[in-house]
């Protein structure tokens, strides 16, 4: 009996498993683009990547250079003002993954970060961030020893709500940049350092879109003119400062304006309004008015100083006959153009009309200031055939209504 041994049939070798995190290295160029187009349509993406497949593809390629998978890249690499940035925790993780030793000591008012390089243990970098550093950087102010930072709607911002987390993020970012910048691959800033509003974890709450906003049609552009009003933030701090004489409120207004990034000339105007309110007589207000006039301040600012000066003891207004009398009791009426140069009492018979015209003029100049209308006096005289100083309250109110209705477009 012959026994024949047949060869054993071998099953084909199984293909190597390619599971795990998604990466461009597992895709062809066409597959990568198709994937990015699909991913860009999900509402789960950050705003900078939503409906932007090219931006998603760029982020994925950037993440591949860092050795990150797609999900980690999209959630931790942010685009702020066209620049890639990383969260502080991602910077920390990459530094430790590279073998560097990082020690963090975090407190409510300070955070210390120590980094020892793995290739040079004797090279230790120590970075400390305190609330005083945050104040110096203009990130917040201190009130009663606690950080204070509000947005334009007077809502608390992260530096007020999460000071410990914000100090930690700043210290980590600065420490990694100095001690081991090679782990950052060009993304050397956190979103908050580039001006983004972030939460307590350092992730942007509102991220700038990479696509340009659509052009609006039918919008009238009003060009600025020499010696125009100082560029102001959206909140009208000058109007607020002119409307109150309370020292605490004035100090808070100046602090908020500085925190909002108001320019130097705008802050100078606020300081003059504060000093004018603090003056006990009209003399110091005259000096402020003269100094502001010599440096070319806008007429609206001079008008505000004149309004404050007219309420001070010693202010006078010249009568029609040229005689001067002390200011009568009650609110001191004034004319915006000459309240500082000529002060004497209004005759009793015309006091009410003059005061009404003065108040209407103040409102008109304030409306022109908000509309950035630098040619107010010339425009008014062209329409009514007389200067503002000779107009009635009804004419002034009528012209102010036209400015407000037009929204400043002339």
Coordinates of C-alpha atoms in Angstrom, one line a residue:
X1 CA 0.0 0.0 0.0
X2 CA 1.4 3.2 -1.1
X3 CA 0.7 6.4 0.9
X4 CA 1.1 9.6 -0.9
X5 CA 1.6 12.8 1.1
X6 CA 0.0 15.8 -0.5
X7 CA 1.4 19.3 0.0
X8 CA -0.4 21.4 2.6
X9 CA -2.4 24.2 1.1
X10 CA -1.4 27.5 2.8
X11 CA -3.9 30.3 3.2
X12 CA -2.8 33.6 1.7
X13 CA -0.9 35.8 4.2
X14 CA -3.2 38.4 5.9
X15 CA -2.5 42.0 4.8
X16 CA -0.9 44.0 7.6
X17 CA -3.3 45.8 9.8
X18 CA -3.4 49.5 9.0
X19 CA -5.8 50.6 11.6
X20 CA -5.2 53.3 14.2
X21 CA -5.3 57.0 13.9
X22 CA -6.0 58.6 10.6
X23 CA -3.0 60.2 8.8
X24 CA -2.1 61.5 5.4
X25 CA 0.6 58.8 5.3
X26 CA -2.2 56.2 4.9
X27 CA -3.9 58.0 2.0
X28 CA -3.3 58.8 -1.7
X29 CA -3.4 62.5 -2.6
X30 CA -6.9 62.0 -4.1
X31 CA -8.1 60.1 -1.0
X32 CA -6.7 62.9 1.2
X33 CA -8.5 65.6 -0.7
X34 CA -11.8 63.7 -0.7
X35 CA -11.4 63.1 3.1
X36 CA -10.8 66.9 3.7
X37 CA -13.8 67.9 1.6
X38 CA -16.0 65.5 3.7
X39 CA -14.5 66.6 7.0
X40 CA -14.9 70.3 6.2
X41 CA -18.6 69.9 6.0
X42 CA -19.1 68.8 9.6
X43 CA -20.3 71.4 12.1
X44 CA -18.0 69.8 14.7
X45 CA -14.9 71.5 13.3
X46 CA -13.5 74.8 14.6
X47 CA -14.7 77.8 12.7
X48 CA -11.3 78.3 10.9
X49 CA -11.6 74.9 9.2
X50 CA -15.4 74.7 8.6
X51 CA -16.2 74.6 4.8
X52 CA -12.5 75.1 4.2
X53 CA -11.1 71.8 2.8
X54 CA -7.8 73.4 1.7
X55 CA -7.3 74.6 5.3
X56 CA -8.1 71.2 6.6
X57 CA -5.6 69.6 4.2
X58 CA -2.9 72.2 5.3
X59 CA -3.6 71.5 8.9
X60 CA -3.4 67.7 8.4
X61 CA 0.0 68.1 6.6
X62 CA 1.2 70.3 9.4
X63 CA 0.1 67.8 12.0
X64 CA 1.8 65.0 10.0
X65 CA 5.1 67.0 10.3
X66 CA 4.5 67.0 14.1
X67 CA 3.6 63.4 14.2
X68 CA 0.0 64.0 15.2
X69 CA -3.1 62.2 13.9
X70 CA -6.0 64.1 12.2
X71 CA -8.3 64.4 15.2
X72 CA -5.5 65.7 17.5
X73 CA -4.3 68.2 14.8
X74 CA -7.8 69.6 14.2
X75 CA -8.6 70.1 17.9
X76 CA -5.2 71.4 19.0
X77 CA -3.7 73.3 16.1
X78 CA -5.5 76.6 15.6
X79 CA -5.2 79.3 13.0
X80 CA -5.2 82.8 14.4
X81 CA -4.6 85.8 12.1
X82 CA -3.2 83.4 9.5
X83 CA -0.7 81.8 11.8
X84 CA -0.7 78.3 13.3
X85 CA -0.6 78.0 17.0
X86 CA -0.7 75.3 19.7
X87 CA -2.4 75.1 23.0
X88 CA -0.1 75.3 26.1
X89 CA -1.0 71.7 27.0
X90 CA 0.1 70.5 23.5
X91 CA 3.4 72.4 23.9
X92 CA 3.9 70.7 27.3
X93 CA 3.1 67.3 25.9
X94 CA 5.5 67.6 23.0
X95 CA 8.3 68.8 25.3
X96 CA 7.9 65.8 27.6
X97 CA 7.5 63.4 24.6
X98 CA 10.9 64.7 23.4
X99 CA 12.4 63.6 26.7
X100 CA 12.7 67.0 28.4
X101 CA 11.8 67.2 32.1
X102 CA 9.2 69.8 33.0
X103 CA 8.2 70.8 36.5
X104 CA 5.2 73.2 37.1
X105 CA 4.4 75.0 40.4
X106 CA 1.1 76.8 39.9
X107 CA -0.6 79.1 42.4
X108 CA -3.4 81.6 42.3
X109 CA -1.2 84.6 41.7
X110 CA 1.9 83.1 40.2
X111 CA 3.1 80.0 38.2
X112 CA 6.7 78.7 37.9
X113 CA 7.9 76.4 35.1
X114 CA 11.2 74.6 35.2
X115 CA 12.5 72.8 32.1
X116 CA 15.6 70.5 32.1
X117 CA 16.8 69.4 28.6
X118 CA 17.3 65.7 28.2
X119 CA 20.5 66.3 26.2
X120 CA 21.9 68.7 28.7
X121 CA 20.7 68.1 32.3
X122 CA 22.7 71.1 33.6
X123 CA 20.8 73.5 31.4
X124 CA 17.7 74.4 33.4
X125 CA 15.3 77.1 32.2
X126 CA 13.1 78.8 34.9
X127 CA 10.1 81.0 33.9
X128 CA 7.8 82.7 36.3
X129 CA 4.5 84.5 35.5
X130 CA 2.7 86.6 38.1
X131 CA -0.4 88.8 38.1
X132 CA 2.0 91.8 38.0
X133 CA 3.4 90.4 34.7
X134 CA -0.1 90.1 33.3
X135 CA -0.9 93.7 34.3
X136 CA 2.3 94.9 32.6
X137 CA 1.4 93.0 29.5
X138 CA -2.0 94.8 29.5
X139 CA -3.9 91.5 29.9
X140 CA -5.8 92.6 33.0
X141 CA -5.8 95.1 35.9
X142 CA -5.8 94.6 39.6
X143 CA -8.7 95.6 41.9
X144 CA -8.5 94.8 45.6
X145 CA -5.6 92.5 44.7
X146 CA -7.7 90.5 42.3
X147 CA -7.4 90.4 38.5
X148 CA -10.0 92.5 36.6
X149 CA -10.7 92.1 32.9
X150 CA -14.0 92.9 31.1
X151 CA -15.1 92.9 27.5
X152 CA -17.1 95.6 25.8
X153 CA -20.3 94.2 27.2
X154 CA -18.8 94.4 30.7
X155 CA -18.6 90.6 30.9
X156 CA -15.7 88.9 32.8
X157 CA -12.9 87.6 30.6
X158 CA -10.7 84.6 31.2
X159 CA -8.0 86.5 33.1
X160 CA -10.6 87.5 35.7
X161 CA -12.4 84.1 35.8
X162 CA -9.4 81.7 35.5
X163 CA -6.2 83.5 36.6
X164 CA -4.5 80.3 37.7
X165 CA -5.0 78.6 34.3
X166 CA -4.1 81.7 32.3
X167 CA -0.8 82.2 34.3
X168 CA 0.0 78.5 33.8
X169 CA -0.5 78.7 30.0
X170 CA 1.6 81.8 29.7
X171 CA 4.5 80.3 31.7
X172 CA 4.4 77.0 29.8
X173 CA 4.4 78.6 26.4
X174 CA 7.3 81.0 27.3
X175 CA 9.3 78.2 28.9
X176 CA 9.0 75.8 26.0
X177 CA 9.8 78.5 23.5
X178 CA 13.0 79.3 25.4
X179 CA 14.1 75.8 26.5
X180 CA 13.2 73.6 23.6
X181 CA 11.8 75.5 20.6
X182 CA 12.6 72.6 18.2
X183 CA 9.5 70.7 19.5
X184 CA 7.2 73.5 18.3
X185 CA 7.9 73.3 14.5
X186 CA 7.1 76.9 13.9
X187 CA 3.8 77.1 15.9
X188 CA 5.5 79.0 18.8
X189 CA 2.5 80.9 20.2
X190 CA -0.7 80.0 22.0
X191 CA -4.1 81.3 20.6
X192 CA -4.3 83.7 23.5
X193 CA -0.9 85.2 22.8
X194 CA -2.1 86.0 19.3
X195 CA -5.2 87.9 20.6
X196 CA -7.8 85.1 20.5
X197 CA -10.5 84.9 23.2
X198 CA -9.9 81.6 24.9
X199 CA -11.5 79.5 27.6
X200 CA -9.9 78.1 30.8
X201 CA -8.3 75.3 28.7
X202 CA -6.7 77.8 26.3
X203 CA -8.9 76.8 23.3
X204 CA -10.2 79.7 21.2
X205 CA -13.8 80.6 21.9
X206 CA -14.0 82.7 18.6
X207 CA -11.4 81.8 15.9
X208 CA -10.8 84.1 13.0
X209 CA -12.0 82.7 9.7
X210 CA -9.3 82.1 7.1
X211 CA -11.6 83.2 4.2
X212 CA -12.1 86.9 3.6
X213 CA -15.5 88.3 4.6
X214 CA -17.8 89.3 1.7
X215 CA -17.7 92.9 0.6
X216 CA -20.8 94.9 1.6
X217 CA -22.5 96.9 -1.1
X218 CA -23.9 100.4 -0.7
X219 CA -21.7 101.3 2.2
X220 CA -20.5 105.0 2.3
X221 CA -16.9 105.3 3.3
X222 CA -16.1 108.5 5.3
X223 CA -12.4 109.3 5.0
X224 CA -10.6 110.7 8.0
X225 CA -9.3 114.3 7.8
X226 CA -6.4 116.0 9.6
X227 CA -7.0 116.9 13.2
X228 CA -10.1 114.7 13.3
X229 CA -11.3 113.0 16.4
X230 CA -8.9 110.5 18.0
X231 CA -9.7 106.9 16.9
X232 CA -11.8 105.5 19.6
X233 CA -12.8 102.0 20.6
X234 CA -16.4 100.9 20.0
X235 CA -17.3 102.0 23.5
X236 CA -17.6 105.9 23.7
X237 CA -15.3 106.4 26.7
X238 CA -15.1 110.2 26.1
X239 CA -18.8 110.6 26.3
X240 CA -18.9 108.6 29.5
X241 CA -16.1 110.6 31.0
X242 CA -17.8 113.9 30.1
X243 CA -21.1 112.8 31.6
X244 CA -19.8 112.0 35.1
X245 CA -17.9 113.9 37.8
X246 CA -17.4 110.9 40.1
X247 CA -13.7 110.2 40.7
X248 CA -14.2 106.5 41.0
X249 CA -16.2 106.2 37.8
X250 CA -13.7 108.3 35.9
X251 CA -10.8 106.2 37.1
X252 CA -12.6 103.0 36.0
X253 CA -13.4 104.6 32.6
X254 CA -9.7 105.4 32.1
X255 CA -8.7 101.9 33.2
X256 CA -11.2 100.2 30.8
X257 CA -10.1 102.4 27.9
X258 CA -6.4 101.6 28.4
X259 CA -7.2 97.9 28.7
X260 CA -9.2 98.1 25.4
X261 CA -6.1 99.5 23.7
X262 CA -7.1 103.1 23.3
X263 CA -4.4 105.2 21.6
X264 CA -2.3 107.8 23.4
X265 CA -4.2 110.8 22.1
X266 CA -7.5 109.3 23.1
X267 CA -6.1 108.6 26.6
X268 CA -4.8 112.2 26.8
X269 CA -8.3 113.5 26.1
X270 CA -9.8 111.2 28.9
X271 CA -7.2 112.5 31.3
X272 CA -8.1 116.1 30.5
X273 CA -11.8 115.4 31.1
X274 CA -10.9 113.8 34.5
X275 CA -8.8 116.7 35.5
X276 CA -11.4 119.2 34.4
X277 CA -14.1 117.5 36.6
X278 CA -11.6 117.5 39.5
X279 CA -10.9 121.3 39.2
X280 CA -12.5 123.4 41.9
X281 CA -12.7 126.6 39.9
X282 CA -12.8 127.5 36.2
X283 CA -9.1 128.5 36.0
X284 CA -7.6 125.0 35.7
X285 CA -10.2 124.1 33.1
X286 CA -9.2 127.1 31.0
X287 CA -5.6 126.0 31.1
X288 CA -6.6 122.5 30.0
X289 CA -8.7 124.0 27.2
X290 CA -5.9 126.2 26.1
X291 CA -3.4 123.3 26.1
X292 CA -5.8 121.0 24.2
X293 CA -6.4 123.8 21.6
X294 CA -2.7 124.4 21.1
X295 CA -2.1 120.7 20.3
X296 CA -4.9 120.7 17.7
X297 CA -7.5 118.7 19.7
X298 CA -10.8 118.1 17.9
X299 CA -13.6 120.7 18.5
X300 CA -15.8 118.1 20.1
X301 CA -13.2 117.6 22.8
X302 CA -12.9 121.3 23.3
X303 CA -16.6 121.5 23.6
X304 CA -16.7 119.0 26.3
X305 CA -14.0 120.9 28.3
X306 CA -16.0 124.1 27.8
X307 CA -19.2 122.4 29.1
X308 CA -17.4 121.3 32.3
X309 CA -15.7 124.7 32.7
X310 CA -19.0 126.6 32.5
X311 CA -20.2 124.7 35.6
X312 CA -17.2 125.8 37.7
X313 CA -17.2 128.7 40.2
X314 CA -15.8 131.8 38.5
X315 CA -17.3 131.1 35.1
X316 CA -18.9 134.1 33.4
X317 CA -20.7 134.7 30.1
X318 CA -20.7 137.9 28.2
X319 CA -24.1 139.7 27.6
X320 CA -25.2 141.3 24.4
X321 CA -24.3 144.7 25.7
X322 CA -20.8 143.7 26.7
X323 CA -21.1 143.9 30.4
X324 CA -20.1 141.0 32.6
X325 CA -22.1 139.5 35.5
X326 CA -21.6 136.5 37.8
X327 CA -23.2 133.2 36.6
X328 CA -26.8 133.0 37.9
X329 CA -27.8 130.2 40.2
X330 CA -28.6 126.8 38.7
X331 CA -26.9 125.1 35.8
X332 CA -24.5 127.5 34.0
X333 CA -25.5 128.0 30.4
X334 CA -22.7 128.3 27.8
X335 CA -22.0 128.6 24.2
X336 CA -19.6 125.9 22.9
X337 CA -17.5 128.3 20.7
X338 CA -16.8 131.0 23.3
X339 CA -17.6 129.5 26.8
X340 CA -14.0 129.5 27.8
X341 CA -12.9 132.7 26.1
X342 CA -15.8 134.9 27.3
X343 CA -17.7 134.0 30.5
X344 CA -20.4 136.2 32.0
X345 CA -24.0 135.9 33.0
X346 CA -26.9 135.6 30.5
X347 CA -29.6 138.3 30.9
X348 CA -32.6 136.9 32.7
X349 CA -34.9 137.5 29.8
X350 CA -33.0 135.3 27.4
X351 CA -31.5 132.7 29.8
X352 CA -33.8 129.9 28.9
X353 CA -33.4 130.3 25.2
X354 CA -29.7 130.5 25.4
X355 CA -29.5 127.5 27.7
X356 CA -31.7 125.5 25.3
X357 CA -29.5 126.4 22.4
X358 CA -26.4 125.5 24.3
X359 CA -27.7 122.1 25.3
X360 CA -28.9 121.5 21.7
X361 CA -25.4 122.4 20.4
X362 CA -23.8 120.0 22.8
X363 CA -26.0 117.2 21.5
X364 CA -25.3 118.1 17.9
X365 CA -21.6 118.1 18.3
X366 CA -21.7 114.8 20.2
X367 CA -23.7 113.3 17.3
X368 CA -21.2 114.6 14.8
X369 CA -18.3 113.2 16.8
X370 CA -19.9 109.7 16.9
X371 CA -20.5 110.0 13.1
X372 CA -16.9 111.2 12.6
X373 CA -18.2 114.3 10.8
X374 CA -15.2 116.7 10.9
X375 CA -16.9 119.4 8.7
X376 CA -19.9 120.0 11.0
X377 CA -19.6 123.9 11.2
X378 CA -19.2 124.3 7.5
X379 CA -22.0 121.9 6.6
X380 CA -24.4 123.6 9.1
X381 CA -23.6 127.1 7.7
X382 CA -24.0 125.8 4.1
X383 CA -27.5 124.5 4.9
X384 CA -28.9 127.2 7.2
X385 CA -26.9 130.2 6.1
X386 CA -25.6 131.1 9.6
X387 CA -23.0 129.7 12.0
X388 CA -23.9 127.2 14.7
X389 CA -23.4 129.8 17.4
X390 CA -26.3 132.0 16.1
X391 CA -28.7 129.1 15.4
X392 CA -31.8 128.3 17.5
X393 CA -32.3 125.2 19.5
X394 CA -34.9 124.0 17.0
X395 CA -32.4 124.3 14.1
X396 CA -29.7 122.5 16.0
X397 CA -32.0 119.7 16.9
X398 CA -33.2 119.4 13.3
X399 CA -29.7 119.1 11.9
X400 CA -28.7 116.6 14.6
X401 CA -31.7 114.4 13.6
X402 CA -30.5 114.5 10.0
X403 CA -27.0 113.3 11.1
X404 CA -28.4 110.5 13.3
X405 CA -30.8 109.4 10.6
X406 CA -28.1 109.2 7.9
X407 CA -25.8 107.2 10.3
X408 CA -23.0 109.7 9.6
X409 CA -23.0 109.2 5.8
X410 CA -22.7 112.6 4.1

